[in-house]
PDB file of C-alpha atoms in Angstrom:
ATOM      1  CA  UNK A1175     -14.621  12.701 -14.069  1.00 71.00           C
ATOM      2  CA  UNK A1176     -15.999  14.066 -10.788  1.00 91.00           C
ATOM      3  CA  UNK A1177     -16.410  10.682  -9.125  1.00 97.00           C
ATOM      4  CA  UNK A1178     -16.028  10.684  -5.354  1.00 98.00           C
ATOM      5  CA  UNK A1179     -12.828   9.154  -3.967  1.00 98.00           C
ATOM      6  CA  UNK A1180     -12.623   7.744  -0.436  1.00 98.00           C
ATOM      7  CA  UNK A1181      -9.048   7.813   0.880  1.00 98.00           C
ATOM      8  CA  UNK A1182      -8.550   5.284   3.676  1.00 98.00           C
ATOM      9  CA  UNK A1183      -5.670   5.516   6.136  1.00 98.00           C
ATOM     10  CA  UNK A1184      -4.662   3.480   9.119  1.00 98.00           C
ATOM     11  CA  UNK A1185      -2.613   5.757  11.377  1.00 98.00           C
ATOM     12  CA  UNK A1186      -0.348   4.677  14.215  1.00 98.00           C
ATOM     13  CA  UNK A1187       2.316   6.728  16.025  1.00 97.00           C
ATOM     14  CA  UNK A1188       3.064   8.955  13.019  1.00 98.00           C
ATOM     15  CA  UNK A1189       2.906  12.381  14.672  1.00 98.00           C
ATOM     16  CA  UNK A1190       6.164  13.523  13.052  1.00 97.00           C
ATOM     17  CA  UNK A1191       5.004  12.917   9.484  1.00 98.00           C
ATOM     18  CA  UNK A1192       1.197  13.101   9.572  1.00 98.00           C
ATOM     19  CA  UNK A1193       0.778  16.843   9.013  1.00 98.00           C
ATOM     20  CA  UNK A1194       2.863  16.855   5.835  1.00 98.00           C
ATOM     21  CA  UNK A1195       1.014  13.795   4.601  1.00 98.00           C
ATOM     22  CA  UNK A1196      -2.389  15.401   5.199  1.00 98.00           C
ATOM     23  CA  UNK A1197      -1.378  18.657   3.561  1.00 98.00           C
ATOM     24  CA  UNK A1198      -0.429  16.730   0.419  1.00 98.00           C
ATOM     25  CA  UNK A1199      -4.030  15.465   0.286  1.00 98.00           C
ATOM     26  CA  UNK A1200      -5.618  18.832   0.949  1.00 98.00           C
ATOM     27  CA  UNK A1201      -3.486  20.396  -1.797  1.00 98.00           C
ATOM     28  CA  UNK A1202      -4.654  17.982  -4.498  1.00 98.00           C
ATOM     29  CA  UNK A1203      -5.897  19.392  -7.809  1.00 98.00           C
ATOM     30  CA  UNK A1204      -8.889  17.010  -7.504  1.00 98.00           C
ATOM     31  CA  UNK A1205     -11.366  18.094  -4.826  1.00 97.00           C
ATOM     32  CA  UNK A1206     -14.133  15.487  -4.675  1.00 98.00           C
ATOM     33  CA  UNK A1207     -12.625  13.279  -1.994  1.00 98.00           C
ATOM     34  CA  UNK A1208     -13.192  12.230   1.578  1.00 98.00           C
ATOM     35  CA  UNK A1209     -10.453  11.080   3.920  1.00 98.00           C
ATOM     36  CA  UNK A1210     -11.175   8.482   6.572  1.00 98.00           C
ATOM     37  CA  UNK A1211      -8.464   7.924   9.157  1.00 98.00           C
ATOM     38  CA  UNK A1212      -8.628   5.181  11.762  1.00 98.00           C
ATOM     39  CA  UNK A1213      -6.202   5.441  14.654  1.00 98.00           C
ATOM     40  CA  UNK A1214      -4.967   2.000  15.681  1.00 98.00           C
ATOM     41  CA  UNK A1215      -4.102   2.704  19.305  1.00 96.00           C
ATOM     42  CA  UNK A1216      -1.418   5.383  18.949  1.00 97.00           C
ATOM     43  CA  UNK A1217       0.502   6.311  22.078  1.00 97.00           C
ATOM     44  CA  UNK A1218       1.776   9.662  20.783  1.00 97.00           C
ATOM     45  CA  UNK A1219      -0.063  12.755  19.466  1.00 98.00           C
ATOM     46  CA  UNK A1220      -1.215  11.171  16.197  1.00 98.00           C
ATOM     47  CA  UNK A1221      -4.904  10.948  17.072  1.00 98.00           C
ATOM     48  CA  UNK A1222      -5.108  14.575  18.239  1.00 98.00           C
ATOM     49  CA  UNK A1223      -3.444  15.804  15.043  1.00 98.00           C
ATOM     50  CA  UNK A1224      -6.002  13.867  13.007  1.00 98.00           C
ATOM     51  CA  UNK A1225      -8.877  15.328  15.051  1.00 98.00           C
ATOM     52  CA  UNK A1226      -7.521  18.854  14.576  1.00 98.00           C
ATOM     53  CA  UNK A1227      -7.496  18.387  10.793  1.00 98.00           C
ATOM     54  CA  UNK A1228     -11.032  16.986  10.803  1.00 98.00           C
ATOM     55  CA  UNK A1229     -12.184  20.221  12.458  1.00 98.00           C
ATOM     56  CA  UNK A1230     -10.490  22.282   9.747  1.00 96.00           C
ATOM     57  CA  UNK A1231     -11.784  20.276   6.765  1.00 98.00           C
ATOM     58  CA  UNK A1232     -15.249  18.702   6.679  1.00 97.00           C
ATOM     59  CA  UNK A1233     -14.046  16.118   4.141  1.00 98.00           C
ATOM     60  CA  UNK A1234     -11.899  14.485   6.846  1.00 98.00           C
ATOM     61  CA  UNK A1235     -13.352  11.885   9.242  1.00 98.00           C
ATOM     62  CA  UNK A1236     -11.544  10.252  12.147  1.00 98.00           C
ATOM     63  CA  UNK A1237     -12.383   7.039  13.995  1.00 98.00           C
ATOM     64  CA  UNK A1238     -10.403   5.126  16.610  1.00 98.00           C
ATOM     65  CA  UNK A1239      -9.873   1.492  17.536  1.00 97.00           C
ATOM     66  CA  UNK A1240     -10.252   0.649  21.212  1.00 94.00           C
ATOM     67  CA  UNK A1241      -6.994  -1.292  20.992  1.00 94.00           C
ATOM     68  CA  UNK A1242      -4.329  -2.068  18.397  1.00 95.00           C
ATOM     69  CA  UNK A1243      -5.970  -4.384  15.853  1.00 95.00           C
ATOM     70  CA  UNK A1244      -3.590  -4.351  12.888  1.00 95.00           C
ATOM     71  CA  UNK A1245      -3.816  -2.699   9.490  1.00 97.00           C
ATOM     72  CA  UNK A1246      -6.328  -5.085   7.853  1.00 97.00           C
ATOM     73  CA  UNK A1247      -8.992  -4.542  10.532  1.00 97.00           C
ATOM     74  CA  UNK A1248      -8.205  -0.833  10.655  1.00 98.00           C
ATOM     75  CA  UNK A1249      -8.672  -0.378   6.904  1.00 98.00           C
ATOM     76  CA  UNK A1250     -11.878  -2.419   6.958  1.00 98.00           C
ATOM     77  CA  UNK A1251     -13.183  -0.075   9.662  1.00 98.00           C
ATOM     78  CA  UNK A1252     -12.522   2.822   7.282  1.00 98.00           C
ATOM     79  CA  UNK A1253     -14.268   0.984   4.451  1.00 98.00           C
ATOM     80  CA  UNK A1254     -17.418   0.523   6.528  1.00 97.00           C
ATOM     81  CA  UNK A1255     -18.107   4.252   6.614  1.00 97.00           C
ATOM     82  CA  UNK A1256     -16.673   5.199   3.204  1.00 98.00           C
ATOM     83  CA  UNK A1257     -19.046   6.500   0.534  1.00 98.00           C
ATOM     84  CA  UNK A1258     -16.854   6.991  -2.550  1.00 98.00           C
ATOM     85  CA  UNK A1259     -17.096   5.242  -5.904  1.00 98.00           C
ATOM     86  CA  UNK A1260     -13.352   4.702  -5.678  1.00 98.00           C
ATOM     87  CA  UNK A1261     -11.255   3.638  -2.680  1.00 98.00           C
ATOM     88  CA  UNK A1262      -7.726   5.036  -2.485  1.00 98.00           C
ATOM     89  CA  UNK A1263      -4.960   4.023  -0.108  1.00 98.00           C
ATOM     90  CA  UNK A1264      -2.547   6.362   1.591  1.00 98.00           C
ATOM     91  CA  UNK A1265      -0.331   6.210   4.685  1.00 98.00           C
ATOM     92  CA  UNK A1266       0.494   8.761   7.346  1.00 97.00           C
ATOM     93  CA  UNK A1267       4.174   8.956   6.447  1.00 97.00           C
ATOM     94  CA  UNK A1268       3.819   9.252   2.660  1.00 97.00           C
ATOM     95  CA  UNK A1269       3.228  12.296   0.440  1.00 98.00           C
ATOM     96  CA  UNK A1270       1.006  12.554  -2.635  1.00 98.00           C
ATOM     97  CA  UNK A1271       2.181  14.178  -5.844  1.00 98.00           C
ATOM     98  CA  UNK A1272      -0.119  17.178  -6.363  1.00 98.00           C
ATOM     99  CA  UNK A1273      -2.218  15.670  -9.164  1.00 98.00           C
ATOM    100  CA  UNK A1274      -2.175  12.061  -7.980  1.00 98.00           C
ATOM    101  CA  UNK A1275      -5.932  11.696  -7.459  1.00 98.00           C
ATOM    102  CA  UNK A1276      -6.806  13.381 -10.763  1.00 98.00           C
ATOM    103  CA  UNK A1277      -4.432  11.180 -12.760  1.00 98.00           C
ATOM    104  CA  UNK A1278      -5.588   7.943 -11.169  1.00 98.00           C
ATOM    105  CA  UNK A1279      -9.296   8.720 -11.546  1.00 98.00           C
ATOM    106  CA  UNK A1280      -8.695   9.588 -15.208  1.00 97.00           C
ATOM    107  CA  UNK A1281      -6.782   6.345 -15.689  1.00 98.00           C
ATOM    108  CA  UNK A1282      -9.481   4.229 -14.022  1.00 97.00           C
ATOM    109  CA  UNK A1283     -12.204   5.735 -16.161  1.00 96.00           C
ATOM    110  CA  UNK A1284     -10.173   5.596 -19.365  1.00 95.00           C
ATOM    111  CA  UNK A1285      -9.007   1.988 -18.999  1.00 94.00           C
ATOM    112  CA  UNK A1286     -11.922   0.376 -17.141  1.00 86.00           C
ATOM    113  CA  UNK A1287      -9.634  -1.429 -14.691  1.00 96.00           C
ATOM    114  CA  UNK A1288     -10.448  -2.547 -11.153  1.00 98.00           C
ATOM    115  CA  UNK A1289      -7.193  -1.501  -9.469  1.00 98.00           C
ATOM    116  CA  UNK A1290      -4.596   1.077 -10.470  1.00 98.00           C
ATOM    117  CA  UNK A1291      -1.261   1.690  -8.754  1.00 98.00           C
ATOM    118  CA  UNK A1292       1.782   3.708  -9.739  1.00 98.00           C
ATOM    119  CA  UNK A1293       5.525   4.002  -9.432  1.00 98.00           C
ATOM    120  CA  UNK A1294       6.844   5.966  -6.443  1.00 98.00           C
ATOM    121  CA  UNK A1295       9.710   8.182  -5.355  1.00 98.00           C
ATOM    122  CA  UNK A1296      11.385   6.480  -2.392  1.00 97.00           C
ATOM    123  CA  UNK A1297      12.695   8.960   0.140  1.00 96.00           C
ATOM    124  CA  UNK A1298      14.062   9.330   3.638  1.00 94.00           C
ATOM    125  CA  UNK A1299      15.223  12.214   5.819  1.00 91.00           C
ATOM    126  CA  UNK A1300      17.990  12.985   3.308  1.00 93.00           C
ATOM    127  CA  UNK A1301      15.717  13.128   0.255  1.00 95.00           C
ATOM    128  CA  UNK A1302      14.738  10.909  -2.677  1.00 97.00           C
ATOM    129  CA  UNK A1303      17.167   8.026  -3.102  1.00 95.00           C
ATOM    130  CA  UNK A1304      15.484   5.898  -5.760  1.00 95.00           C
ATOM    131  CA  UNK A1305      12.427   5.539  -7.967  1.00 97.00           C
ATOM    132  CA  UNK A1306      10.563   2.303  -7.390  1.00 96.00           C
ATOM    133  CA  UNK A1307       9.249   1.059 -10.712  1.00 96.00           C
ATOM    134  CA  UNK A1308       6.286  -1.244 -11.288  1.00 96.00           C
ATOM    135  CA  UNK A1309       4.985  -3.343 -14.177  1.00 97.00           C
ATOM    136  CA  UNK A1310       2.284  -1.499 -16.115  1.00 97.00           C
ATOM    137  CA  UNK A1311       0.490  -4.768 -16.892  1.00 97.00           C
ATOM    138  CA  UNK A1312       0.908  -7.075 -13.892  1.00 97.00           C
ATOM    139  CA  UNK A1313      -0.382 -10.628 -14.104  1.00 96.00           C
ATOM    140  CA  UNK A1314      -0.721 -13.380 -11.535  1.00 97.00           C
ATOM    141  CA  UNK A1315       2.794 -14.719 -12.167  1.00 96.00           C
ATOM    142  CA  UNK A1316       4.362 -11.621 -10.618  1.00 95.00           C
ATOM    143  CA  UNK A1317       3.088 -12.761  -7.208  1.00 97.00           C
ATOM    144  CA  UNK A1318       5.669 -15.558  -7.207  1.00 96.00           C
ATOM    145  CA  UNK A1319       8.493 -13.069  -6.712  1.00 93.00           C
ATOM    146  CA  UNK A1320       6.796 -10.042  -5.172  1.00 92.00           C
ATOM    147  CA  UNK A1321       3.840  -7.702  -5.159  1.00 95.00           C
ATOM    148  CA  UNK A1322       2.309  -6.093  -8.266  1.00 96.00           C
ATOM    149  CA  UNK A1323       1.675  -2.842  -6.383  1.00 98.00           C
ATOM    150  CA  UNK A1324       3.151  -0.403  -3.928  1.00 97.00           C
ATOM    151  CA  UNK A1325       0.240  -0.581  -1.510  1.00 97.00           C
ATOM    152  CA  UNK A1326      -0.249   3.130  -0.662  1.00 98.00           C
ATOM    153  CA  UNK A1327      -0.293   4.048  -4.377  1.00 98.00           C
ATOM    154  CA  UNK A1328      -3.437   2.111  -5.282  1.00 98.00           C
ATOM    155  CA  UNK A1329      -6.935   3.223  -6.148  1.00 98.00           C
ATOM    156  CA  UNK A1330      -9.665   0.569  -6.436  1.00 98.00           C
ATOM    157  CA  UNK A1331     -13.237   0.336  -7.631  1.00 98.00           C
ATOM    158  CA  UNK A1332     -15.352   0.154  -4.521  1.00 98.00           C
ATOM    159  CA  UNK A1333     -17.612  -2.559  -5.947  1.00 98.00           C
ATOM    160  CA  UNK A1334     -14.625  -4.741  -6.861  1.00 98.00           C
ATOM    161  CA  UNK A1335     -13.042  -4.357  -3.427  1.00 98.00           C
ATOM    162  CA  UNK A1336     -16.321  -5.260  -1.742  1.00 98.00           C
ATOM    163  CA  UNK A1337     -16.764  -8.271  -4.019  1.00 98.00           C
ATOM    164  CA  UNK A1338     -13.526  -9.798  -2.710  1.00 98.00           C
ATOM    165  CA  UNK A1339     -14.569  -9.040   0.880  1.00 97.00           C
ATOM    166  CA  UNK A1340     -12.174  -6.189   1.605  1.00 98.00           C
ATOM    167  CA  UNK A1341      -9.003  -7.002   3.505  1.00 98.00           C
ATOM    168  CA  UNK A1342      -8.676 -10.494   4.981  1.00 97.00           C
ATOM    169  CA  UNK A1343      -8.125 -10.642   8.730  1.00 96.00           C
ATOM    170  CA  UNK A1344      -6.066 -13.640   9.827  1.00 93.00           C
ATOM    171  CA  UNK A1345      -2.678 -14.391  11.435  1.00 91.00           C
ATOM    172  CA  UNK A1346      -0.883 -14.318   8.078  1.00 88.00           C
ATOM    173  CA  UNK A1347      -2.202 -10.928   6.962  1.00 91.00           C
ATOM    174  CA  UNK A1348      -1.208  -9.489  10.334  1.00 90.00           C
ATOM    175  CA  UNK A1349       2.412 -10.122   9.294  1.00 88.00           C
ATOM    176  CA  UNK A1350       2.289  -7.015   7.026  1.00 88.00           C
ATOM    177  CA  UNK A1351       0.843  -9.139   4.213  1.00 95.00           C
ATOM    178  CA  UNK A1352      -2.691  -7.734   4.101  1.00 97.00           C
ATOM    179  CA  UNK A1353      -2.054  -6.131   0.707  1.00 97.00           C
ATOM    180  CA  UNK A1354      -0.429  -9.207  -0.858  1.00 97.00           C
ATOM    181  CA  UNK A1355      -3.427 -11.323   0.116  1.00 97.00           C
ATOM    182  CA  UNK A1356      -5.745  -8.728  -1.425  1.00 98.00           C
ATOM    183  CA  UNK A1357      -3.986  -8.879  -4.796  1.00 98.00           C
ATOM    184  CA  UNK A1358      -4.292 -12.673  -4.783  1.00 98.00           C
ATOM    185  CA  UNK A1359      -8.046 -12.329  -4.282  1.00 98.00           C
ATOM    186  CA  UNK A1360      -8.304  -9.862  -7.170  1.00 98.00           C
ATOM    187  CA  UNK A1361      -6.428 -12.213  -9.496  1.00 98.00           C
ATOM    188  CA  UNK A1362      -8.562 -15.161  -8.370  1.00 98.00           C
ATOM    189  CA  UNK A1363     -11.655 -13.367  -9.670  1.00 97.00           C
ATOM    190  CA  UNK A1364     -10.092 -12.270 -12.914  1.00 97.00           C
ATOM    191  CA  UNK A1365     -10.122  -8.543 -12.180  1.00 98.00           C
ATOM    192  CA  UNK A1366      -8.061  -6.119 -14.270  1.00 97.00           C
ATOM    193  CA  UNK A1367      -4.978  -4.670 -12.534  1.00 98.00           C
ATOM    194  CA  UNK A1368      -2.843  -1.894 -13.969  1.00 98.00           C
ATOM    195  CA  UNK A1369      -0.045   0.494 -12.965  1.00 98.00           C
ATOM    196  CA  UNK A1370       0.840   4.007 -14.071  1.00 98.00           C
ATOM    197  CA  UNK A1371       4.525   4.270 -14.942  1.00 97.00           C
ATOM    198  CA  UNK A1372       4.857   7.792 -13.527  1.00 98.00           C
ATOM    199  CA  UNK A1373       5.628   8.166  -9.791  1.00 98.00           C
ATOM    200  CA  UNK A1374       2.553   9.607  -8.062  1.00 98.00           C
ATOM    201  CA  UNK A1375       3.687   9.193  -4.456  1.00 98.00           C
ATOM    202  CA  UNK A1376       6.665   9.921  -2.235  1.00 98.00           C
ATOM    203  CA  UNK A1377       7.076   6.632  -0.356  1.00 98.00           C
ATOM    204  CA  UNK A1378       9.027   6.847   2.894  1.00 96.00           C
ATOM    205  CA  UNK A1379      11.555   4.049   3.368  1.00 94.00           C
ATOM    206  CA  UNK A1380      14.960   3.916   5.018  1.00 87.00           C
ATOM    207  CA  UNK A1381      17.855   2.776   2.859  1.00 82.00           C
ATOM    208  CA  UNK A1382      18.732  -0.121   5.152  1.00 70.00           C
ATOM    209  CA  UNK A1383      15.139  -1.221   5.845  1.00 62.00           C
ATOM    210  CA  UNK A1384      15.904  -4.696   4.488  1.00 52.00           C
ATOM    211  CA  UNK A1385      18.074  -5.302   7.585  1.00 55.00           C
ATOM    212  CA  UNK A1386      15.036  -4.977   9.865  1.00 55.00           C
ATOM    213  CA  UNK A1387      12.937  -7.647   8.201  1.00 59.00           C
ATOM    214  CA  UNK A1388      12.757 -10.377  10.803  1.00 71.00           C
ATOM    215  CA  UNK A1389      12.957 -14.104  10.148  1.00 82.00           C
ATOM    216  CA  UNK A1390       9.329 -14.453  11.205  1.00 83.00           C
ATOM    217  CA  UNK A1391       8.254 -12.080   8.436  1.00 83.00           C
ATOM    218  CA  UNK A1392      10.468 -13.757   5.835  1.00 86.00           C
ATOM    219  CA  UNK A1393       8.899 -17.117   6.647  1.00 90.00           C
ATOM    220  CA  UNK A1394       5.365 -15.693   6.573  1.00 91.00           C
ATOM    221  CA  UNK A1395       6.117 -14.049   3.220  1.00 93.00           C
ATOM    222  CA  UNK A1396       7.337 -17.339   1.792  1.00 94.00           C
ATOM    223  CA  UNK A1397       4.203 -19.131   3.003  1.00 94.00           C
ATOM    224  CA  UNK A1398       2.004 -16.437   1.452  1.00 95.00           C
ATOM    225  CA  UNK A1399       3.775 -16.784  -1.902  1.00 95.00           C
ATOM    226  CA  UNK A1400       3.500 -20.562  -1.927  1.00 96.00           C
ATOM    227  CA  UNK A1401      -0.198 -20.314  -1.014  1.00 96.00           C
ATOM    228  CA  UNK A1402      -0.662 -17.859  -3.892  1.00 97.00           C
ATOM    229  CA  UNK A1403       1.009 -20.310  -6.287  1.00 97.00           C
ATOM    230  CA  UNK A1404      -1.491 -22.963  -5.260  1.00 97.00           C
ATOM    231  CA  UNK A1405      -4.566 -20.717  -5.312  1.00 97.00           C
ATOM    232  CA  UNK A1406      -3.734 -19.238  -8.715  1.00 97.00           C
ATOM    233  CA  UNK A1407      -2.575 -22.484 -10.355  1.00 97.00           C
ATOM    234  CA  UNK A1408       0.926 -21.181 -11.020  1.00 96.00           C
ATOM    235  CA  UNK A1409       3.056 -23.791 -12.886  1.00 96.00           C
ATOM    236  CA  UNK A1410       5.089 -25.887 -10.460  1.00 94.00           C
ATOM    237  CA  UNK A1411       8.445 -25.023 -12.019  1.00 93.00           C
ATOM    238  CA  UNK A1412       7.910 -21.400 -10.940  1.00 94.00           C
ATOM    239  CA  UNK A1413       7.296 -22.244  -7.277  1.00 94.00           C
ATOM    240  CA  UNK A1414      11.046 -22.267  -6.618  1.00 91.00           C
ATOM    241  CA  UNK A1415      11.132 -18.472  -7.050  1.00 89.00           C
ATOM    242  CA  UNK A1416       8.641 -18.122  -4.209  1.00 92.00           C
ATOM    243  CA  UNK A1417      11.470 -19.118  -1.870  1.00 89.00           C
ATOM    244  CA  UNK A1418      13.275 -15.812  -2.429  1.00 84.00           C
ATOM    245  CA  UNK A1419      12.432 -14.479   1.097  1.00 82.00           C
ATOM    246  CA  UNK A1420      14.079 -17.544   2.648  1.00 76.00           C
ATOM    247  CA  UNK A1421      17.211 -16.984   0.582  1.00 69.00           C
ATOM    248  CA  UNK A1422      17.272 -13.350   1.719  1.00 64.00           C
ATOM    249  CA  UNK A1423      16.940 -14.536   5.320  1.00 65.00           C
ATOM    250  CA  UNK A1424      20.103 -16.655   5.169  1.00 61.00           C
ATOM    251  CA  UNK A1425      22.136 -14.246   3.017  1.00 60.00           C
ATOM    252  CA  UNK A1426      24.780 -12.256   4.985  1.00 53.00           C
ATOM    253  CA  UNK A1427      24.053  -8.536   5.389  1.00 54.00           C
ATOM    254  CA  UNK A1428      27.174  -7.584   3.452  1.00 51.00           C
ATOM    255  CA  UNK A1429      25.975  -9.440   0.372  1.00 49.00           C
ATOM    256  CA  UNK A1430      22.459  -8.009   0.769  1.00 43.00           C
ATOM    257  CA  UNK A1431      23.913  -4.502   1.007  1.00 47.00           C
ATOM    258  CA  UNK A1432      25.846  -5.068  -2.229  1.00 42.00           C
ATOM    259  CA  UNK A1433      22.673  -6.378  -3.901  1.00 43.00           C
ATOM    260  CA  UNK A1434      20.717  -3.292  -2.788  1.00 47.00           C
ATOM    261  CA  UNK A1435      23.400  -0.982  -4.160  1.00 50.00           C
ATOM    262  CA  UNK A1436      23.326  -2.824  -7.486  1.00 56.00           C
ATOM    263  CA  UNK A1437      19.540  -2.380  -7.637  1.00 53.00           C
ATOM    264  CA  UNK A1438      19.964   1.363  -7.255  1.00 51.00           C
TER     265      UNK A1438
END
C-alpha cells in the first residue's frame, strides 16, 4: 500500500491558483509521493511560487523549459526524472480531495488496472456547479464521442505509461489533445482502464468555456476521433458520431447554451 506516487504537473501562468492546488497535495492522507512541476515559460510569478514550495517540502521538485513547449513535452520532462511506481496527473488550477491519492492507490492495487481516473466536482469562482461523471468501465468505443477520463484525475502504472512511450509530441497533440492520444495508445495495447465513480478532484472550469473552443480545435478534435476509429478498428457505422465537434462548431451559441443547461 505504501507504493511511491510521482505527481507530474505542467505549470503555466497559474500564480492565482497554484498555492491552493499545492496545499491540497501537501494535505493528502497518503504521504509517499513526490511532486514534479515543470514550468512551461510562465510570464507571471508561477515559477517563483513553485520554487518557494520546493524549499519548504523536499518531496517537491521544480524544473523549467527554456521556452514554451506545450503540455506533452512538459509532462514528458517530468516523467524523465520521476521515480514513483505510479504516475499521477494534476494541474495547477485544480484541487485534490484530501484522500485522493490513498483511494486511487488502493484501487490500482485492488483491481490490477493500468490507468484509473475518477469523477470530479466542476467549480469556478462561485463554487461547484456540477459533478462530471465518468464510465467506471470505459472501452475503446467511448473514444468515438469523447474521452474516457478527466485528464488531471488519472493515476497510471509507470511501466504501462513507459510502454506506450509517454505522451506523443506532434502538431495534433499540441491542440490540447495530448491526453486523448494517450488513451488511444493504451487501448491499442489492450491495457485495462477504469474509473472511480466518486469525485476525487475539484476541476476548475468556467460555465461558458464551450464558447471559447475555437474552430481550429474543433477540427483537430474531429481528426483525432476519426484517427482513433481507424487505429482501434471501430465499426464504420459508429464513425458518424466522431463528427460531434464539427456539429458543435456550426451550432449557434444560443442552442449550445440550452444544451449545456439541459446537461446540468
